Coordinates of C-alpha atoms in Angstrom, one line a residue:
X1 CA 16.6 58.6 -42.8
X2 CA 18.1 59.1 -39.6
X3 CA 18.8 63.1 -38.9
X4 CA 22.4 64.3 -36.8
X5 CA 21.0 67.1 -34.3
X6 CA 21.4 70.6 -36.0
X7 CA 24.8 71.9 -35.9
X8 CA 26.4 69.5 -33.8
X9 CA 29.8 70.6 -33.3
X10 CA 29.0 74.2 -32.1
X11 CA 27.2 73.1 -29.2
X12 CA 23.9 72.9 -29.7
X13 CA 22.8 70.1 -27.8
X14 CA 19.1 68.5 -27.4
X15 CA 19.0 67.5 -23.6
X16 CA 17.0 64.7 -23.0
X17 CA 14.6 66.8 -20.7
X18 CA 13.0 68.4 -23.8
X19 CA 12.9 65.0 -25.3
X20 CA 9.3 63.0 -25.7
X21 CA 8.6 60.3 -22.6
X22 CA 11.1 57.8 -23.1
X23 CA 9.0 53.8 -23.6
X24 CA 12.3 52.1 -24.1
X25 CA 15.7 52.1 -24.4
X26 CA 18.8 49.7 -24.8
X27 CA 21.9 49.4 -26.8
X28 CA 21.5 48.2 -30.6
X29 CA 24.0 48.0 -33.5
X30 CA 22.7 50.5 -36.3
X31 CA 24.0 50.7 -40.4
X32 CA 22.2 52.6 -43.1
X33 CA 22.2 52.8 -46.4
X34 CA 25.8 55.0 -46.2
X35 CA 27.2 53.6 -43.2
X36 CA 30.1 51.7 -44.0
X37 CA 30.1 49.6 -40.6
X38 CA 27.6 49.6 -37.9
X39 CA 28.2 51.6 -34.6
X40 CA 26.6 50.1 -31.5
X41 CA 24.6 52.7 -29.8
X42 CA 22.5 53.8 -26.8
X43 CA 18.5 54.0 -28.5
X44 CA 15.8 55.5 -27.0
X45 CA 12.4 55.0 -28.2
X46 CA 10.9 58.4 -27.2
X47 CA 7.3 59.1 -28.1
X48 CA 7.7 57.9 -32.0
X49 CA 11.4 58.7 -32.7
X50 CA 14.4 56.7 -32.2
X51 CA 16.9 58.8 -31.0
X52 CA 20.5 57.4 -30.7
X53 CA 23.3 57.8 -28.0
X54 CA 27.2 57.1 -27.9
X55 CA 26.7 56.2 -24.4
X56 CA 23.4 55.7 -21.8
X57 CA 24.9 58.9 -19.9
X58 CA 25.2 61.3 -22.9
X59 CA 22.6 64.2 -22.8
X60 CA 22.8 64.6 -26.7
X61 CA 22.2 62.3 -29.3
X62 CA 24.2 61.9 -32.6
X63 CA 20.8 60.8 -34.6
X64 CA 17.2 60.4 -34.6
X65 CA 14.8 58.8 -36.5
X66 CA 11.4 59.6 -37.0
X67 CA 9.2 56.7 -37.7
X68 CA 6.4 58.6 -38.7
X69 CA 7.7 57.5 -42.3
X70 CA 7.9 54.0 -41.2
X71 CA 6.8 51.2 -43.6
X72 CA 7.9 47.9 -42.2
X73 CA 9.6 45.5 -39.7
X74 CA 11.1 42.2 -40.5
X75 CA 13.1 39.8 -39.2
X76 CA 17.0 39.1 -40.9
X77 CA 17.7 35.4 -40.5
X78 CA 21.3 36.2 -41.3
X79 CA 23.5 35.1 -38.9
X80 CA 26.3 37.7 -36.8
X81 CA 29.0 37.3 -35.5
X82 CA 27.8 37.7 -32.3
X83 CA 25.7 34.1 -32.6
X84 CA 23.0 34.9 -29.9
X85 CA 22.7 38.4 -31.9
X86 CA 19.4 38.9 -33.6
X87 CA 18.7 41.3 -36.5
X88 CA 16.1 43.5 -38.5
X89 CA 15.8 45.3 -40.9
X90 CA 13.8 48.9 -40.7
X91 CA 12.4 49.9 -43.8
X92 CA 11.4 53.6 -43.7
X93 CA 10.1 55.6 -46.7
X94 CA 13.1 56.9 -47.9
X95 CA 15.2 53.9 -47.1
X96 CA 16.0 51.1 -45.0
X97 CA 18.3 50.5 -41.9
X98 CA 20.0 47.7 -40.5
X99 CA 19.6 47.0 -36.4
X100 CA 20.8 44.2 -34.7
X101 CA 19.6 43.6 -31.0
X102 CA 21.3 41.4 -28.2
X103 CA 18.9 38.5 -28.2
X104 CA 15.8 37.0 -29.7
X105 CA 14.1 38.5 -26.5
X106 CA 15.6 42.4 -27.0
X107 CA 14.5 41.6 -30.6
X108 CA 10.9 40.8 -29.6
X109 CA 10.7 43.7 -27.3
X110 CA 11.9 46.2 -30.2
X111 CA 9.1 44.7 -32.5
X112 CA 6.4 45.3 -29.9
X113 CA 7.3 48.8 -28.6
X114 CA 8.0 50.3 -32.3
X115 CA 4.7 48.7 -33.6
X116 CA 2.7 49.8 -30.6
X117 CA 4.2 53.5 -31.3
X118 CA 3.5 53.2 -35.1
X119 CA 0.0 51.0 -35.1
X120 CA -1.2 52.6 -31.9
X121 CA -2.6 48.8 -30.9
X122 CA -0.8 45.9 -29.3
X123 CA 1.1 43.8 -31.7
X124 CA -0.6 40.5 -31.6
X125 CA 1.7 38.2 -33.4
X126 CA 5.3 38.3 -31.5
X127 CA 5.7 36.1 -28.9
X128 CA 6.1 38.3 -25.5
X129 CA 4.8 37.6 -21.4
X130 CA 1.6 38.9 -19.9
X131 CA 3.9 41.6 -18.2
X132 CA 5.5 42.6 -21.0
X133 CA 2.0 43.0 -23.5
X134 CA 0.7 45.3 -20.3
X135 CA 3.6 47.3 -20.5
X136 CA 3.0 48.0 -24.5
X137 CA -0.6 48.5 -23.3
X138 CA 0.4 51.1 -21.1
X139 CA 2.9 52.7 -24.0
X140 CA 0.1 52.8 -26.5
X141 CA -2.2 54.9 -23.9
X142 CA 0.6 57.5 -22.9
X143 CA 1.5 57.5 -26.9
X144 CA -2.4 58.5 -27.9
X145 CA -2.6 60.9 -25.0
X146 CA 0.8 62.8 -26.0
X147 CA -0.3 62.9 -29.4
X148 CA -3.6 64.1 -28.9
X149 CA -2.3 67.2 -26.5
X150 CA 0.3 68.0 -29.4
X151 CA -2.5 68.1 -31.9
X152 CA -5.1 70.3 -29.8
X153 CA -2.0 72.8 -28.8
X154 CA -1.9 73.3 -32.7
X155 CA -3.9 76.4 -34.3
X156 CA -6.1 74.6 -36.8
X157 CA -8.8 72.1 -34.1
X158 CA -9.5 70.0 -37.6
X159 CA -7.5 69.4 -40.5
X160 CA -10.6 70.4 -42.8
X161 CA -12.2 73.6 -41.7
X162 CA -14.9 73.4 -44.5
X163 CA -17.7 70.8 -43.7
X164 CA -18.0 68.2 -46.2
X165 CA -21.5 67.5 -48.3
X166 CA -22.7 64.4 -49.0
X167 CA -22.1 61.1 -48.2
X168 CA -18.1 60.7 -47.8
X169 CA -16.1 58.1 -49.8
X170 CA -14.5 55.0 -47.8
X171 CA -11.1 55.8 -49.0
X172 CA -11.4 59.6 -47.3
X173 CA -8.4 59.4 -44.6
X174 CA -7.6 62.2 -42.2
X175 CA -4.3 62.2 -42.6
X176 CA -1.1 64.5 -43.6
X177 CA 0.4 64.4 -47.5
X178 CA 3.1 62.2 -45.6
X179 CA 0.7 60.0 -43.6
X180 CA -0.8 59.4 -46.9
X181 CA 1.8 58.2 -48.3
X182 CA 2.9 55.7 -45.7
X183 CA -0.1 54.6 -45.9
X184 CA -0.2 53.6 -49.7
X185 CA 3.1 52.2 -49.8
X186 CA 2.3 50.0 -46.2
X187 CA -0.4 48.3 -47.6
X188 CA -0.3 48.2 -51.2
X189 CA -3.0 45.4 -51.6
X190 CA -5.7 47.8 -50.4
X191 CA -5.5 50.5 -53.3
X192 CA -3.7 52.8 -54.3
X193 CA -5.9 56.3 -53.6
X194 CA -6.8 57.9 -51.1
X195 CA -8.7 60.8 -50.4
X196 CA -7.7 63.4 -47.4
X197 CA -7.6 66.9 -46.1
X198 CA -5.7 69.4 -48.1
X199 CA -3.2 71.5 -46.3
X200 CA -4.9 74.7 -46.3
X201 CA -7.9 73.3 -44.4
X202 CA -10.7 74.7 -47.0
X203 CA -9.9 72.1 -49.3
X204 CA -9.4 68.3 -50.0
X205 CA -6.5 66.3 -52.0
X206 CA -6.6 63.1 -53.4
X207 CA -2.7 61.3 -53.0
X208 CA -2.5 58.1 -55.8
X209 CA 0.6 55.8 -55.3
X210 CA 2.1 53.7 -58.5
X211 CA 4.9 51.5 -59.1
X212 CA 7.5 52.4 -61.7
X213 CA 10.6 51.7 -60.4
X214 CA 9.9 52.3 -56.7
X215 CA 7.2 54.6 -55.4
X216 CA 5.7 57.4 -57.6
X217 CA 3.1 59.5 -55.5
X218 CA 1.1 62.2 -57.4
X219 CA -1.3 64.6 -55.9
X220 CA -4.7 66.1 -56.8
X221 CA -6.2 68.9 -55.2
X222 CA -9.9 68.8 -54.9
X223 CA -12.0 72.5 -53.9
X224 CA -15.8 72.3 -53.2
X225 CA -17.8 74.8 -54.8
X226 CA -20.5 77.6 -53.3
X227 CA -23.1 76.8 -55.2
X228 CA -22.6 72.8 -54.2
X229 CA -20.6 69.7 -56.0
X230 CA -16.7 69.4 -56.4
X231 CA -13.5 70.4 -59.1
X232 CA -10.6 68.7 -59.9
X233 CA -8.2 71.0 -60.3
X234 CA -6.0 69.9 -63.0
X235 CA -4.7 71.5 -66.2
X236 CA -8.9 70.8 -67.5
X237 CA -10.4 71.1 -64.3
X238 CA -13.5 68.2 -64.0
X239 CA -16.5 69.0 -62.3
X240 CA -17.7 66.2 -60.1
X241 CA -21.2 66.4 -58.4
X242 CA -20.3 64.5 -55.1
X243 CA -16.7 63.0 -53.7
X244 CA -18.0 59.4 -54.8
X245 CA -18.2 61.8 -58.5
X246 CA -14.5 62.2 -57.7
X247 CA -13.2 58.9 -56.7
X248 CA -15.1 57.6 -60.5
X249 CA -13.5 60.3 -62.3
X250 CA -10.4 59.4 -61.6
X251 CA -10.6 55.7 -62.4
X252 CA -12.3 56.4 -65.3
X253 CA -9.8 58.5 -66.4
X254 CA -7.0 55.9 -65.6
X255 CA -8.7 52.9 -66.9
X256 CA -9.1 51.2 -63.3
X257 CA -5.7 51.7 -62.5
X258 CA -6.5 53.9 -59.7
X259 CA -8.3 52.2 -57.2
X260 CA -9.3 53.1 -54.1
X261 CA -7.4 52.8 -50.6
X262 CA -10.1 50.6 -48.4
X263 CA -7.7 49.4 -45.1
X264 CA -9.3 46.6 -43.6
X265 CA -9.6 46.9 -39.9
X266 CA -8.0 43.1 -38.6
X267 CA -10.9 41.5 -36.4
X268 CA -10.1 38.1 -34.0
X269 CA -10.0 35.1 -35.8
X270 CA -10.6 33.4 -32.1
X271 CA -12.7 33.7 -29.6
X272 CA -10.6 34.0 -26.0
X273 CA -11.2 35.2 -22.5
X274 CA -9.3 35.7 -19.5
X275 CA -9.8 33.2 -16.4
X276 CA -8.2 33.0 -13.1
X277 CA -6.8 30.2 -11.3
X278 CA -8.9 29.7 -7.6
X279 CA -5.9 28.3 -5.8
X280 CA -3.2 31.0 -7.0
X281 CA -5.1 33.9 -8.5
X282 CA -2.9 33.6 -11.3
X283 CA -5.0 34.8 -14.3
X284 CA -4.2 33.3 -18.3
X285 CA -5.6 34.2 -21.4
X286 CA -7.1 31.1 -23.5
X287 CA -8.8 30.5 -26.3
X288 CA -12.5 29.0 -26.6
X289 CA -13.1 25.5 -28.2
X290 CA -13.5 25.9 -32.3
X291 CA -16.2 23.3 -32.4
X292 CA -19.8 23.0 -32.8
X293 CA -22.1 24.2 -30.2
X294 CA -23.3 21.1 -27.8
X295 CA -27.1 21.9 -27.4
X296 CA -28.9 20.0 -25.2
X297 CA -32.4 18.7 -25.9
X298 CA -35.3 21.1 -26.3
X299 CA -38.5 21.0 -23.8
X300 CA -41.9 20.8 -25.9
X301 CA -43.1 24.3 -26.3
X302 CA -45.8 24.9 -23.5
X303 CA -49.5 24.9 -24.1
X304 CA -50.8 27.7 -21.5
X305 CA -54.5 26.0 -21.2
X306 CA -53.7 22.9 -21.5
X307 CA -51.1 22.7 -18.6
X308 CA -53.1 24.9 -16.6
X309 CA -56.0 22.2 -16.7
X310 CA -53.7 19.4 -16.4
X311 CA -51.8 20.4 -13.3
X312 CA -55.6 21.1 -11.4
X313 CA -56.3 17.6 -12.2
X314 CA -52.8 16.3 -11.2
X315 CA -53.0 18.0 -7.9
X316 CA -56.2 16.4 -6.8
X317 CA -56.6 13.1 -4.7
X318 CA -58.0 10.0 -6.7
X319 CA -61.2 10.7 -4.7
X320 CA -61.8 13.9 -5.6
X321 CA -65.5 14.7 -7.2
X322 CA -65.5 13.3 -10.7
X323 CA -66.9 16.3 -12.0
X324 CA -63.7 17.9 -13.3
X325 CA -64.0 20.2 -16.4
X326 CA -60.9 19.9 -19.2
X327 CA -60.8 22.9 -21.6
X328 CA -62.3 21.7 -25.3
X329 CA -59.6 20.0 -27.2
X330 CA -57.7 18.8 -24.2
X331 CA -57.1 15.2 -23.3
X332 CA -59.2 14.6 -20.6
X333 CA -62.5 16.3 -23.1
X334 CA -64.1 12.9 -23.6
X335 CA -63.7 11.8 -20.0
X336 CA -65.2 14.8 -19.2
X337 CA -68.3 13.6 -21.7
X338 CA -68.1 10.2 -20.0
X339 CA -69.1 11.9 -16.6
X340 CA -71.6 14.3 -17.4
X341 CA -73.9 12.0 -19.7
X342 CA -76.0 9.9 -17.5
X343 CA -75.9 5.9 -18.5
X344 CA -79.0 3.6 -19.3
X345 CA -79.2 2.4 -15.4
X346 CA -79.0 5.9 -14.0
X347 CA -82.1 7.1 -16.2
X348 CA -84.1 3.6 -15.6
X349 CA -83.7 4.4 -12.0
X350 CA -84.7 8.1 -12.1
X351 CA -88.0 7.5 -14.3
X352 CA -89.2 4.3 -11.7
X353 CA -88.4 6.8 -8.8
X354 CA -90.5 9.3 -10.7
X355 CA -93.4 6.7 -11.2
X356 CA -93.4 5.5 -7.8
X357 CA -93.3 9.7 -6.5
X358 CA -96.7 10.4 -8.6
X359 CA -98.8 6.9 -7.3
X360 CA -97.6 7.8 -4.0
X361 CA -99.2 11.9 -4.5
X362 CA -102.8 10.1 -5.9
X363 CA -103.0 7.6 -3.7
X364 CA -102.5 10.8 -0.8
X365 CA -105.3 12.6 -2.2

C-alpha cells in the first residue's frame, strides 16, 4: 500500500531532486482501503513509484507507492460526481486503491504510462495519438536504462553466482521472491510455480502460488550438489537429478496441482506497417489486408536446351540455310530428319549424273 515519508512531522523531507525522473504527473483523487474519503492530490509517476503531493509546488510528498507489487489496472464504470470524471481501480498485492482522473483522456494516459513502467512495452490496447504512444516509447527506454544502472551499481552482477547444469526448465524466472509473486498472482492461467534465483546467490528457490481464500505463496529452496544433481530442502530432503527432476517432483508430490508458470510472450495478431503520405509527409500506421494472397499466373518452367535452340532458329531470316540442327527430343527433330535425308528425285538425279560422269571418262580414253 501506499507508504507516508519516514517521520514526517520532524522534518525529514524527500526533495524531489533525489527523486527518480519524473514520466508524468497530474492531479488525481486517491482512497484506499482505510481512507474514509478521497483527497485530490498532485501524482508523480517517477521511475516506477507514484509519489503523491498536497500541491504541484510542495518539495515533499505525503505518500508513495511502489508499483513493483502491482497486479492490475481496470476501468470503474461507476459514475462521480464530477460526470466528465473517470475512474480506476489499482489493485496492488497487498490491496487495492481507488483513483479517479479528470477525463477519459487523463484516464488513458494514466493506463499507458503505469503499464509502460510496469510491462516495460507499449500498451497496445488503449486508445491514445501517435504523439502520445512515442512519448510512452520514450518512457519505456529511459525506464530500462535507469533500471539497468541501479542493478549494475549493486554488489552481486547476477542474481545466481553458481552456474546452472543442465538444461534449464521453462518456468526458471530471474526474478526477486516479490517479483515472483506478482508474477503468479498476475497471470494465474499460466501456472502456478515458478522457479528462480535464491537470495543468497549460490542457490535456487522454487515460489508456488495457491488459492485458499486469497493468495497463499510457499517457498522451496533448492541447493545443487558438488558432486552434480539437485536437493529439495524440505523436512525429507528429495534428491532430484536435473531441475526438470525438480519441477516433476513437485507435481508429483501434489498430485498436478502444482503446475508450472509458462508466460506466454503476446505476438501480433496483424500484420501492419507504417506509410507516409507524398503530399504532406504525414506518416500512419495501417494494417495489411486479412485475405488470401492474389498470385498471379505462373510462367512454364524453362527448358535450358530447348529455348536455347529455339531462339537460334527464331532469330534467323526465312531464308536462312535449311540446314539447322534442333537438339534430340526437341520440336523441330523431325524437320531436322526431313532436311538431312535426301528424297527419291535428289538420288535419281545424282546416280544419272554419275552414269553420264563414267561414259564421258571411257569415251576420253
Amino acid at each position: 500500500m501506499a507508504a507516508a515519508p519516514a517521520n514526517p512531522r520532524t522534518g525529514s523531507p524527500s526533495p524531489r531532486a533525489q527523486l527518480p525522473p519524473c514520466y508524468y504527473e497530474g492531479y488525481l483523487e486517491k482512497r484506499g482501503a482505510k481512507d474514509k474519503v478521497a483527497l485530490r492530490l498532485w501524482t508523480c509517476l517517477c521511475g516506477n513509484t507514484l509519489y503523491f503531493f498536497n500541491t504541484p509546488k510542495d518539495t515533499s510528498f505525503v505518500e508513495k507507492l511502489d508499483l513493483s507489487g502491482f497486479v492490475s489496472l481496470i476501468d470503474d464504470p461507476s459514475r462521480d460526481r464530477n460526470l466528465e470524471a473517470a475512474r480506476l481501480n489499482l489493485r496492488m498485492k497487498d490491496g487495492e486503491i481507488k483513483l479517479t482522473a479528470p477525463n477519459l483522456e487523463a484516464r488513458e494516459l494514466w493506463k499507458g504510462f503505469l503499464y509502460s513502467v510496469v510491462d516495460l512495452a507499449v500498451p497496445t490496447t488503449l486508445t491514445l495519438l501517435p504523439g502520445q504512444l512515442h512519448m510512452l516509447k520514450e518512457v519505456v527506454e529511459k525506464e530500462k536504462m535507469r533500471r539497468k544502472a541501479r542493478v549494475s551499481s549493486r554488489a552481486p552482477a547476477s542474481p545466481l553466482s553458481l552456474p546452472l547444469v543442465g538444461e534449464i526448465p521453462a518456468c526458471f524466472r530471474p526474478v526477486s521472491r516479490t517479483e515472483a509473486e506478482v508474477l503468479l498472482e498476475r497471470h494465474p492461467d499460466c501456472g502456478n510455480m515458478l522457479l528462480r534465483p535464491g537470495r543468497d546467490g549460490s542457490s535456487l528457490a522454487v515460489t508456488t502460488r495457491q488459492d485458499l481464500n486469497g493468495s497463499v505463496f510457499r517457498h522451496y529452496r533448492v541447493t545443487q550438489k558438488q558432486q552434480g544433481g539437485y536437493i529439495i530442502d524440505v523436512e525429507s530432503p528429495i534428491p532430484c537429478p536435473t531441475l526438470h527432476d525438480v519441477i516433476n517432483a513437485l507435481m508429483e508430490k501434489t498430485a498436478g496441482t502444482l503446475q508450472p508458470f509458462i508466460l506466454e510472450e503476446p505476438y501480433e495478431e496483424n500484420i501492419t506497417f507504417v506509410s507516409s503520405n507524398d503530399e504532406n509527409g504525414e506518416r500512419t500506421l495501417h494494417s495489411a489486408l486479412s485475405g488470401p494472397l492474389s498470385r498471379t499466373p505462373s510462367l512454364p518452367p524453362k527448358q535450358v536446351g530447348a529455348d536455347r535452340w529455339s531462339l537460334r532458329s527464331q532469330t534467323r531470316s526465312p531464308s536462312s540455310s535449311p540446314r539447322s540442327f534442333s537438339p534430340p527430343g526437341s520440336p523441330s527433330n523431325s524437320m531436322r530428319r526431313l532436311v538431312l535425308s535426301p528424297s527419291p528425285l535428289s538420288q535419281s538425279l545424282t546416280d544419272e549424273l554419275k552414269q553420264k560422269l563414267e561414259k564421258r571418262r571411257a569415251s576420253q580414253q
